Amino acid sequence: MEDFISSLPDGLLFHIISLLPFESAIQTIFLSTRWRFLWNLPLVQHGTKEDVPSAVSGFIANFDEHNPTRNTRRFRFHFGEYGLLSAILAPNNKLHLHFSAENMQNPTHFSWQIELNNPQNLSDHQPTPCTFFVKTLNLTSVNHLSSEAVSCMVSKFVLLENLNIIGCHGLESMSIDSDTKLLSLTIFDCPHLKSLHIRSYKLRTFLYRGKFPWFLPEFHFNLGNAMLDSRQGPAFNTFKICDFDRVLLTIKNSEILTLCKWTFEIDHNSYVMPNATKCSKQVRRCTKLQHLKVVKLEGFDNQDNEILLIERLRDIIAIEPLILSTSDGICLRNFIRVPSHDSHHPKVSHSLVSQEMYSYKFVQVKHNNQLCPKHGHMISS
Amino acid sequence: MGSTSTKIKLRTSDQKVFEVEKAVAVHVIHVHSVSGDILSKILDYCKKHVNSAAGKEDISPEELYEWDANFVKVDQNTLFDLILAANCLKIESLLDLTCQTEIRTTFNIKNDYTIEAEEAVRRENKWAFDMLGV
């Protein structure tokens, strides 16, 4: 018996499998290599930059999961001279908008304002199906040409809960305004971002990776899940400790917190914190880290710095948490304090000397996956 | 979290009793609808995959992929029973494997994927499988 079904033309084959529910239908890409491109078939349109919002709305409105002739999830819109928008409608009301990344070396800088969930934005238009459809939005490589179109589109997504902004070169200042619905915001890899203004009541998750901008969280929102990964340091030179205060207010009650590369000078007035390379903490409903359960230190160059950080942490922790340390991300060492009454101090290479008379040792941990449950940030993105 | 030497017992529809390591049998199981032969095959599958993931067995991804291909070279009835059991026991990877095989057998489709090509397709279509995160 011959394989007749694979020799059907693409359109017909796609028509057949889109009669299946999406989760089953997508599995057909693994049947044989002939099937892998079926889901790549996009709807293609051309237009101008100004047409982008209506084109995307049209694409979303036209999408019908149950109708094989309208079951296309991919959309390619060509605009202007080189502009290309690729859109994908993913399951769970998720929309990906990926703009073509051009001129990454010397991008034009721009400011961007996004206003969300404001019912007044709908007053002059009839609500369309797409208004209520998109709950999660992924924006990639938005630039100075496309930002206005995106703001216009996004303002109509009344039920948007999760916003992810990635790789926007040239983005210098960003303002996000969402009174009501926005629960999660992720901003990754926007290398020119210098200032970030977030106005929100309900924001619970905030993940940031990139040079740390001047950050203004307006209104007070309590983050349950925060990641601030600024391994590349601050975005500008006149950074001061007090710029962090507002940020710290938002994260103090978080349940999951990851801080990467926070480097401080010793400031006599406020915080005394040493150099830190990466410090990942699991925190439960607390203020001033009362209930810190696990501290995981990663990537320190030498043990003296680790010891210093741990001693400083002790100033703000009530109960001794489990402290783990790893230099390669794989082997964990458990950090144990051993009281020592002789005058032998651990070697300290800078002027801050350990006040307590303790020496420390690291004990290799065997079953490291038993010790601390993985939290959300450990899933690689 | 127990150590890997904890064993649990499974009783099948034809009253056979199997004792397996807890790491291999991941969920609470109702096996009264699965026969002894099928369960034994399923345990082989689970053991192989758990051991290779834990590094206890020295097997490359290509070899594992081939092992899987051989594993499903069975008659239609057995394949069908494996599908039902994988569904009942909620073993996603086995369910995917057996359903794909069933479809390929029905339509006579030859699987010309290599493990790398399959991984590439999975990555290209991350939007379709990615349930959480960015």
Coordinates of C-alpha atoms in Angstrom, one line a residue:
Chain A
M1 CA 0.0 0.0 0.0
E2 CA 1.3 3.4 -0.9
D3 CA 1.5 6.5 1.2
F4 CA -1.3 8.4 -0.5
I5 CA -2.0 10.9 2.2
S6 CA 1.5 12.5 2.2
S7 CA 1.3 13.1 -1.5
L8 CA -1.8 15.3 -1.1
P9 CA -1.1 19.0 -1.8
D10 CA -0.3 21.2 1.2
G11 CA -3.6 23.1 1.3
L12 CA -5.7 20.0 1.2
L13 CA -3.7 18.2 3.8
F14 CA -3.9 21.2 6.1
H15 CA -7.6 21.4 5.5
I16 CA -8.0 17.8 6.7
I17 CA -5.8 18.0 9.8
S18 CA -7.2 21.3 10.9
L19 CA -10.5 19.5 11.5
L20 CA -8.8 18.1 14.5
P21 CA -8.4 20.0 17.8
F22 CA -5.2 22.0 17.7
E23 CA -3.3 20.0 20.4
S24 CA -3.7 16.8 18.3
A25 CA -3.4 18.4 14.9
I26 CA 0.0 20.0 15.7
Q27 CA 1.4 16.6 16.5
T28 CA 1.2 15.7 12.8
I29 CA 4.4 17.7 12.2
F30 CA 6.3 14.8 13.6
L31 CA 4.9 12.1 11.3
S32 CA 7.5 12.7 8.7
T33 CA 9.5 15.6 7.3
R34 CA 6.9 16.2 4.6
W35 CA 4.5 17.3 7.3
R36 CA 6.7 19.8 9.0
F37 CA 5.9 22.8 7.0
L38 CA 2.1 22.6 7.0
W39 CA 1.8 24.8 9.9
N40 CA 4.1 27.4 8.4
L41 CA 1.6 28.3 5.8
P42 CA 0.8 32.0 6.6
L43 CA -1.8 34.4 5.5
V44 CA 0.2 37.1 3.6
Q45 CA -0.8 40.7 3.1
H46 CA 0.8 43.9 2.1
G47 CA 0.2 47.5 3.1
T48 CA 1.5 50.6 4.8
K49 CA 2.7 51.1 8.3
E50 CA -0.6 52.8 9.1
D51 CA -2.4 49.6 8.0
V52 CA -0.7 47.4 10.6
P53 CA -3.3 47.7 13.4
S54 CA -6.3 47.1 11.2
A55 CA -4.5 44.3 9.3
V56 CA -3.7 42.5 12.6
S57 CA -7.3 43.1 13.9
G58 CA -8.6 41.7 10.7
F59 CA -6.4 38.6 11.0
I60 CA -7.5 37.9 14.5
A61 CA -11.1 38.5 13.8
N62 CA -11.0 36.2 10.8
F63 CA -9.4 33.4 12.7
D64 CA -11.8 30.5 13.4
E65 CA -10.4 27.4 15.0
H66 CA -13.3 25.3 13.9
N67 CA -13.4 26.3 10.3
P68 CA -10.6 24.7 8.2
T69 CA -10.6 27.5 5.7
R70 CA -10.0 30.1 8.4
N71 CA -7.8 28.1 10.7
T72 CA -4.5 29.9 9.7
R73 CA -2.5 30.9 12.8
R74 CA 0.4 32.5 11.0
F75 CA 0.2 36.0 9.4
R76 CA 2.9 37.9 7.5
F77 CA 2.3 41.5 6.8
H78 CA 4.7 43.4 4.5
F79 CA 4.8 47.2 5.0
G80 CA 6.9 50.1 3.9
E81 CA 10.2 49.3 2.2
Y82 CA 11.6 46.6 4.4
G83 CA 9.1 46.2 7.2
L84 CA 7.8 42.7 8.0
L85 CA 5.5 41.7 10.8
S86 CA 5.1 38.0 11.6
A87 CA 2.2 37.2 13.8
I88 CA 1.3 33.9 15.3
L89 CA -1.9 33.1 17.2
A90 CA -0.8 30.5 19.8
P91 CA -3.1 28.5 22.0
N92 CA -4.4 30.0 25.3
N93 CA -5.2 33.4 23.7
K94 CA -1.6 34.2 23.1
L95 CA -0.5 36.5 20.3
H96 CA 3.1 36.8 19.1
L97 CA 4.0 39.9 17.1
H98 CA 7.5 39.7 15.7
F99 CA 8.8 42.6 13.7
S100 CA 11.8 42.2 11.4
A101 CA 14.9 43.3 13.1
E102 CA 16.8 45.7 10.8
N103 CA 19.6 48.1 11.5
M104 CA 20.5 46.7 14.9
Q105 CA 23.9 48.4 14.9
N106 CA 22.7 51.9 14.8
P107 CA 19.0 52.0 15.6
T108 CA 17.0 55.2 15.9
H109 CA 16.2 55.9 19.5
F110 CA 12.6 56.3 20.5
S111 CA 10.2 56.6 23.4
W112 CA 7.3 54.3 23.7
Q113 CA 4.0 54.6 25.5
I114 CA 1.7 51.8 26.0
E115 CA -1.7 52.3 27.5
L116 CA -3.7 49.2 28.4
N117 CA -7.0 48.0 29.6
N118 CA -8.6 51.4 29.4
P119 CA -12.2 51.0 28.4
Q120 CA -12.3 54.6 27.2
N121 CA -10.1 53.6 24.3
L122 CA -13.0 51.7 22.9
S123 CA -15.5 54.5 23.0
D124 CA -14.9 55.6 19.5
H125 CA -14.8 52.1 17.9
Q126 CA -17.1 49.2 18.0
P127 CA -15.4 46.4 20.0
T128 CA -14.1 43.7 17.6
P129 CA -13.6 40.1 18.4
C130 CA -9.9 40.7 18.9
T131 CA -10.6 43.1 21.6
F132 CA -11.6 40.3 23.9
F133 CA -9.3 37.7 22.6
V134 CA -5.8 38.5 23.4
K135 CA -4.7 37.7 27.0
T136 CA -1.0 37.3 26.4
L137 CA 1.0 39.4 24.1
N138 CA 4.7 38.8 23.0
L139 CA 6.3 41.8 21.2
T140 CA 9.6 41.3 19.6
S141 CA 11.9 43.8 17.9
V142 CA 9.6 46.7 17.9
N143 CA 11.4 49.8 16.6
H144 CA 10.8 53.5 16.0
L145 CA 8.7 52.8 12.9
S146 CA 6.4 50.2 14.4
S147 CA 6.0 51.4 18.0
E148 CA 3.0 53.7 17.4
A149 CA 1.1 51.1 15.4
V150 CA 1.7 48.6 18.2
S151 CA 0.5 51.1 20.9
C152 CA -2.6 51.6 18.9
M153 CA -3.3 47.9 18.6
V154 CA -2.5 47.1 22.2
S155 CA -4.8 49.8 23.5
K156 CA -7.7 47.8 22.2
F157 CA -6.8 44.6 24.0
V158 CA -9.0 45.1 26.9
L159 CA -8.4 41.8 28.6
L160 CA -4.6 41.7 28.3
E161 CA -3.0 40.2 31.3
N162 CA 0.5 39.3 30.3
L163 CA 2.9 41.5 28.3
N164 CA 6.3 40.4 27.1
I165 CA 8.6 42.9 25.4
I166 CA 11.8 41.5 23.9
G167 CA 14.7 42.7 22.0
C168 CA 13.6 46.2 21.1
H169 CA 16.7 48.0 19.9
G170 CA 16.6 51.8 20.1
L171 CA 14.0 51.8 22.9
E172 CA 15.2 54.5 25.2
S173 CA 12.3 55.2 27.4
M174 CA 9.2 53.2 28.1
S175 CA 6.0 54.0 29.9
I176 CA 3.4 51.3 30.6
D177 CA 0.0 52.3 31.9
S178 CA -2.4 49.8 33.0
D179 CA -4.9 50.5 35.8
T180 CA -6.7 47.3 35.8
K181 CA -5.8 44.0 34.3
L182 CA -2.1 43.7 33.7
L183 CA -0.7 40.9 35.9
S184 CA 2.6 40.1 34.4
L185 CA 5.3 42.2 32.6
T186 CA 8.5 40.9 31.1
I187 CA 11.1 43.1 29.5
F188 CA 14.2 41.4 28.1
D189 CA 17.2 42.5 26.2
C190 CA 16.3 46.1 25.2
P191 CA 19.9 47.4 25.2
H192 CA 19.2 51.1 25.0
L193 CA 16.6 51.3 27.7
K194 CA 17.4 54.1 30.1
S195 CA 14.1 54.8 31.8
L196 CA 11.1 52.7 32.7
H197 CA 7.8 54.0 34.1
I198 CA 5.2 51.5 35.2
R199 CA 1.8 52.6 36.3
S200 CA -0.2 49.7 37.6
Y201 CA -2.2 48.4 40.5
K202 CA -2.4 44.7 39.9
L203 CA 1.0 43.8 38.6
R204 CA 2.2 40.6 40.3
T205 CA 5.1 39.4 38.1
F206 CA 7.9 41.5 36.8
L207 CA 10.9 40.0 35.0
Y208 CA 13.6 42.2 33.7
R209 CA 16.8 41.4 31.9
G210 CA 19.2 44.0 30.7
K211 CA 21.0 47.1 31.9
F212 CA 19.2 48.5 34.8
P213 CA 17.2 51.6 33.9
W214 CA 15.9 54.4 35.9
F215 CA 12.8 52.8 37.2
L216 CA 9.7 54.5 38.4
P217 CA 6.9 52.2 39.6
E218 CA 3.9 54.4 40.1
F219 CA 1.3 53.3 42.5
H220 CA 2.3 50.6 44.8
F221 CA 2.2 47.2 43.5
N222 CA 3.3 44.1 45.4
L223 CA 5.2 41.7 43.2
G224 CA 4.8 38.1 44.0
N225 CA 7.4 37.1 41.4
A226 CA 10.3 39.3 40.4
M227 CA 13.5 38.8 38.5
L228 CA 16.0 41.7 38.0
D229 CA 18.8 40.4 35.9
S230 CA 21.2 43.3 35.3
R231 CA 24.4 41.5 34.8
Q232 CA 25.6 44.3 32.5
G233 CA 25.2 46.9 35.2
P234 CA 23.3 50.1 35.3
A235 CA 22.2 51.9 32.2
F236 CA 23.7 55.2 33.1
N237 CA 26.5 56.6 35.2
T238 CA 24.7 58.7 37.8
F239 CA 23.0 55.8 39.4
K240 CA 22.4 56.3 43.1
I241 CA 21.3 53.9 45.9
C242 CA 18.1 55.9 46.4
D243 CA 17.0 55.1 42.9
F244 CA 16.5 51.6 44.2
D245 CA 14.2 52.5 47.0
R246 CA 11.1 52.4 45.0
V247 CA 12.1 49.2 43.4
L248 CA 12.8 47.6 46.7
L249 CA 9.4 48.6 48.0
T250 CA 7.8 46.6 45.2
I251 CA 9.8 43.5 45.7
K252 CA 9.9 43.2 49.5
N253 CA 7.0 40.8 49.7
S254 CA 7.8 38.7 46.8
E255 CA 7.6 34.9 47.0
I256 CA 10.2 34.3 44.3
L257 CA 13.0 36.7 43.8
T258 CA 16.1 36.6 41.7
L259 CA 18.7 39.3 41.7
C260 CA 21.6 39.2 39.4
K261 CA 24.7 41.2 39.6
W262 CA 23.9 43.9 42.0
T263 CA 27.1 45.8 42.7
F264 CA 27.1 48.4 45.5
E265 CA 29.5 50.8 47.0
I266 CA 29.5 50.8 50.8
D267 CA 27.2 53.6 51.7
H268 CA 27.4 54.7 55.3
N269 CA 23.9 56.1 55.4
S270 CA 21.7 53.3 54.1
Y271 CA 22.6 49.9 52.9
V272 CA 25.8 48.0 53.4
M273 CA 26.1 45.4 50.8
P274 CA 29.2 43.8 49.3
N275 CA 29.8 42.8 45.7
A276 CA 27.5 40.2 44.6
T277 CA 27.6 38.2 41.4
K278 CA 24.4 36.4 41.5
C279 CA 22.1 35.8 44.4
S280 CA 18.9 33.8 44.0
K281 CA 16.5 33.7 46.9
Q282 CA 13.3 31.9 47.7
V283 CA 11.2 34.1 49.9
R284 CA 7.9 33.5 51.5
R285 CA 5.5 36.3 52.5
C286 CA 7.8 38.5 54.4
T287 CA 9.1 41.9 55.1
K288 CA 12.7 42.3 55.8
L289 CA 13.4 38.7 54.8
Q290 CA 12.1 37.3 58.0
H291 CA 11.3 33.9 56.5
L292 CA 14.1 33.4 54.1
K293 CA 14.2 29.7 53.5
V294 CA 16.9 29.1 50.9
V295 CA 19.7 31.2 49.6
K296 CA 21.5 30.1 46.6
L297 CA 24.7 31.8 45.5
E298 CA 26.0 31.3 42.1
G299 CA 29.0 32.5 40.1
F300 CA 31.2 34.0 42.8
D301 CA 34.9 34.2 42.0
N302 CA 36.2 33.6 45.4
Q303 CA 34.9 32.3 48.6
D304 CA 35.8 35.4 50.6
N305 CA 33.2 37.4 48.8
E306 CA 30.6 34.7 49.4
I307 CA 31.4 34.7 53.1
L308 CA 31.1 38.5 53.2
L309 CA 27.7 38.5 51.5
I310 CA 26.4 35.8 53.8
E311 CA 27.5 37.7 56.9
R312 CA 25.7 40.8 55.6
L313 CA 22.6 38.8 54.9
R314 CA 22.7 37.6 58.5
D315 CA 22.0 41.2 59.5
I316 CA 18.6 41.1 57.9
I317 CA 17.6 37.6 58.4
A318 CA 15.8 36.3 61.4
I319 CA 16.3 32.5 61.1
E320 CA 19.4 30.9 59.6
P321 CA 18.3 29.7 56.1
L322 CA 19.7 26.9 54.1
I323 CA 22.6 28.3 52.2
L324 CA 23.8 26.7 49.1
S325 CA 26.6 27.8 46.8
T326 CA 27.8 26.7 43.4
S327 CA 30.4 28.0 41.1
D328 CA 29.4 26.0 38.0
G329 CA 25.7 25.7 38.5
I330 CA 25.9 22.0 38.9
C331 CA 27.7 21.0 42.1
L332 CA 26.1 22.5 45.2
R333 CA 27.9 23.1 48.4
N334 CA 26.2 23.5 51.6
F335 CA 27.5 26.4 53.7
I336 CA 28.0 25.6 57.3
R337 CA 29.0 27.8 60.1
V338 CA 31.5 26.3 62.5
P339 CA 32.1 28.2 65.7
S340 CA 35.7 28.7 66.3
H341 CA 37.2 30.3 69.3
D342 CA 40.8 30.6 68.3
S343 CA 42.2 33.6 66.7
H344 CA 42.3 32.2 63.3
H345 CA 40.3 34.4 61.0
P346 CA 39.3 33.3 57.5
K347 CA 41.4 35.1 54.9
V348 CA 39.8 38.3 53.9
S349 CA 41.3 40.3 51.1
H350 CA 39.8 43.7 51.7
S351 CA 39.3 46.1 54.6
L352 CA 36.1 44.7 55.9
V353 CA 36.9 42.1 58.4
S354 CA 34.6 39.6 59.7
Q355 CA 33.2 40.7 63.0
E356 CA 32.3 37.3 64.3
M357 CA 34.7 34.7 65.3
Y358 CA 33.6 32.0 63.0
S359 CA 35.2 30.0 60.4
Y360 CA 33.3 28.4 57.6
K361 CA 33.4 25.3 55.6
F362 CA 31.7 24.1 52.5
V363 CA 30.3 20.6 52.4
Q364 CA 29.7 18.9 49.1
V365 CA 26.0 18.1 48.6
K366 CA 25.2 14.8 47.0
H367 CA 21.5 14.7 46.3
N368 CA 21.1 18.3 45.3
N369 CA 17.8 18.0 43.6
Q370 CA 16.2 16.9 46.9
L371 CA 17.2 20.0 48.7
C372 CA 15.4 22.9 47.2
P373 CA 12.4 22.7 44.9
K374 CA 13.0 24.6 41.7
H375 CA 11.1 27.8 41.4
G376 CA 9.7 29.5 38.3
H377 CA 12.9 31.4 37.3
M378 CA 14.9 28.2 37.0
I379 CA 12.9 27.2 33.9
S380 CA 15.1 28.5 31.2
S381 CA 13.5 31.1 29.0
Chain B
M1 CA 11.4 12.7 48.4
G2 CA 12.4 9.1 48.8
S3 CA 15.6 7.5 47.6
T4 CA 15.5 5.5 44.4
S5 CA 15.4 2.2 46.2
T6 CA 11.7 2.7 47.2
K7 CA 9.6 0.2 45.5
I8 CA 5.9 0.3 44.8
K9 CA 3.5 -2.5 43.7
L10 CA 1.2 -2.6 40.7
R11 CA -1.6 -5.1 40.2
T12 CA -2.9 -5.6 36.7
S13 CA -6.2 -6.6 35.2
D14 CA -5.1 -10.2 35.1
Q15 CA -4.0 -10.3 38.7
K16 CA -0.3 -10.1 38.1
V17 CA 1.7 -8.1 40.5
F18 CA 4.8 -6.1 39.5
E19 CA 7.2 -4.4 41.8
V20 CA 9.0 -1.4 40.5
E21 CA 11.2 1.4 41.7
K22 CA 9.4 4.5 42.5
A23 CA 11.4 6.7 40.1
V24 CA 10.2 4.6 37.3
A25 CA 6.5 4.7 38.1
V26 CA 5.9 8.4 38.4
H27 CA 2.2 8.6 39.2
V28 CA -0.4 7.0 41.4
I29 CA -1.6 4.3 39.1
H30 CA -4.9 2.5 38.5
V31 CA -3.8 -0.4 36.4
H32 CA -6.9 -2.6 36.5
S33 CA -7.6 -1.9 32.9
V34 CA -4.1 -2.8 31.7
S35 CA -2.9 -6.4 31.1
G36 CA 0.4 -7.8 32.4
D37 CA 2.1 -8.0 29.0
I38 CA 1.4 -4.4 28.2
L39 CA 2.4 -3.2 31.6
S40 CA 5.6 -5.0 31.3
K41 CA 6.4 -3.3 28.0
I42 CA 5.5 0.0 29.5
L43 CA 7.8 -0.5 32.4
D44 CA 10.6 -1.3 30.0
Y45 CA 9.9 2.0 28.2
C46 CA 9.8 4.0 31.4
K47 CA 12.9 2.4 32.8
K48 CA 14.8 3.0 29.6
H49 CA 13.9 6.7 29.5
V50 CA 14.4 7.3 33.2
N51 CA 17.8 5.7 33.2
S52 CA 19.0 7.4 30.1
A53 CA 17.8 10.8 31.4
A54 CA 19.5 10.2 34.8
G55 CA 22.7 9.2 33.1
K56 CA 22.6 5.7 34.5
E57 CA 22.7 4.2 31.1
D58 CA 25.2 5.3 28.5
I59 CA 23.0 5.8 25.5
S60 CA 23.1 8.7 23.0
P61 CA 19.9 10.5 21.9
E62 CA 20.1 8.9 18.5
E63 CA 20.3 5.4 20.0
L64 CA 17.4 6.2 22.3
Y65 CA 15.4 7.4 19.3
E66 CA 16.2 4.2 17.5
W67 CA 15.3 2.1 20.6
D68 CA 11.9 3.9 20.6
A69 CA 11.4 3.1 16.9
N70 CA 12.1 -0.6 17.6
F71 CA 9.9 -0.5 20.7
V72 CA 6.8 0.3 18.6
K73 CA 7.4 -2.4 16.0
V74 CA 4.6 -4.5 17.2
D75 CA 1.3 -5.8 15.8
Q76 CA -1.7 -3.5 15.6
N77 CA -3.5 -4.9 18.6
T78 CA -0.5 -4.5 20.9
L79 CA 0.0 -1.0 19.6
F80 CA -3.6 -0.1 20.3
D81 CA -3.3 -1.5 23.8
L82 CA -0.2 0.5 24.4
I83 CA -2.0 3.7 23.3
L84 CA -4.8 3.0 25.7
A85 CA -2.5 2.2 28.6
A86 CA -0.2 5.3 27.9
N87 CA -3.4 7.4 27.9
C88 CA -4.7 5.9 31.1
L89 CA -1.3 6.1 32.8
K90 CA -0.8 9.6 31.5
I91 CA 2.7 9.0 30.0
E92 CA 2.8 11.9 27.5
S93 CA 5.9 10.9 25.6
L94 CA 4.8 7.3 25.1
L95 CA 1.3 8.4 24.1
D96 CA 2.8 10.7 21.4
L97 CA 5.1 8.0 20.2
T98 CA 2.5 5.4 19.9
C99 CA -0.2 7.6 18.3
Q100 CA 2.3 8.8 15.7
T101 CA 3.2 5.2 15.0
E102 CA -0.4 4.2 14.7
I103 CA -1.1 7.0 12.2
R104 CA 2.1 6.2 10.2
T105 CA 1.1 2.5 10.1
T106 CA -2.5 3.3 9.0
F107 CA -1.4 5.6 6.2
N108 CA 1.8 3.9 5.4
I109 CA 3.9 7.0 6.1
K110 CA 7.6 6.5 6.5
N111 CA 9.3 8.3 9.3
D112 CA 12.3 10.0 7.8
Y113 CA 13.1 12.2 10.8
T114 CA 16.4 12.1 12.6
I115 CA 16.5 13.1 16.3
E116 CA 18.2 16.5 15.3
A117 CA 15.6 17.3 12.7
E118 CA 12.8 16.5 15.1
E119 CA 14.4 18.8 17.8
A120 CA 14.7 21.5 15.2
V121 CA 11.0 21.3 14.3
R122 CA 10.1 21.4 18.0
R123 CA 12.1 24.6 18.4
E124 CA 10.7 26.2 15.3
N125 CA 7.2 25.6 16.6
K126 CA 7.9 26.5 20.2
W127 CA 4.8 28.8 20.1
A128 CA 2.6 25.7 19.7
F129 CA 4.1 23.7 22.6
D130 CA 5.2 26.4 25.0
M131 CA 2.6 26.6 27.7
L132 CA 4.4 28.8 30.1
G133 CA 6.8 31.6 30.1
V134 CA 8.0 33.9 27.3

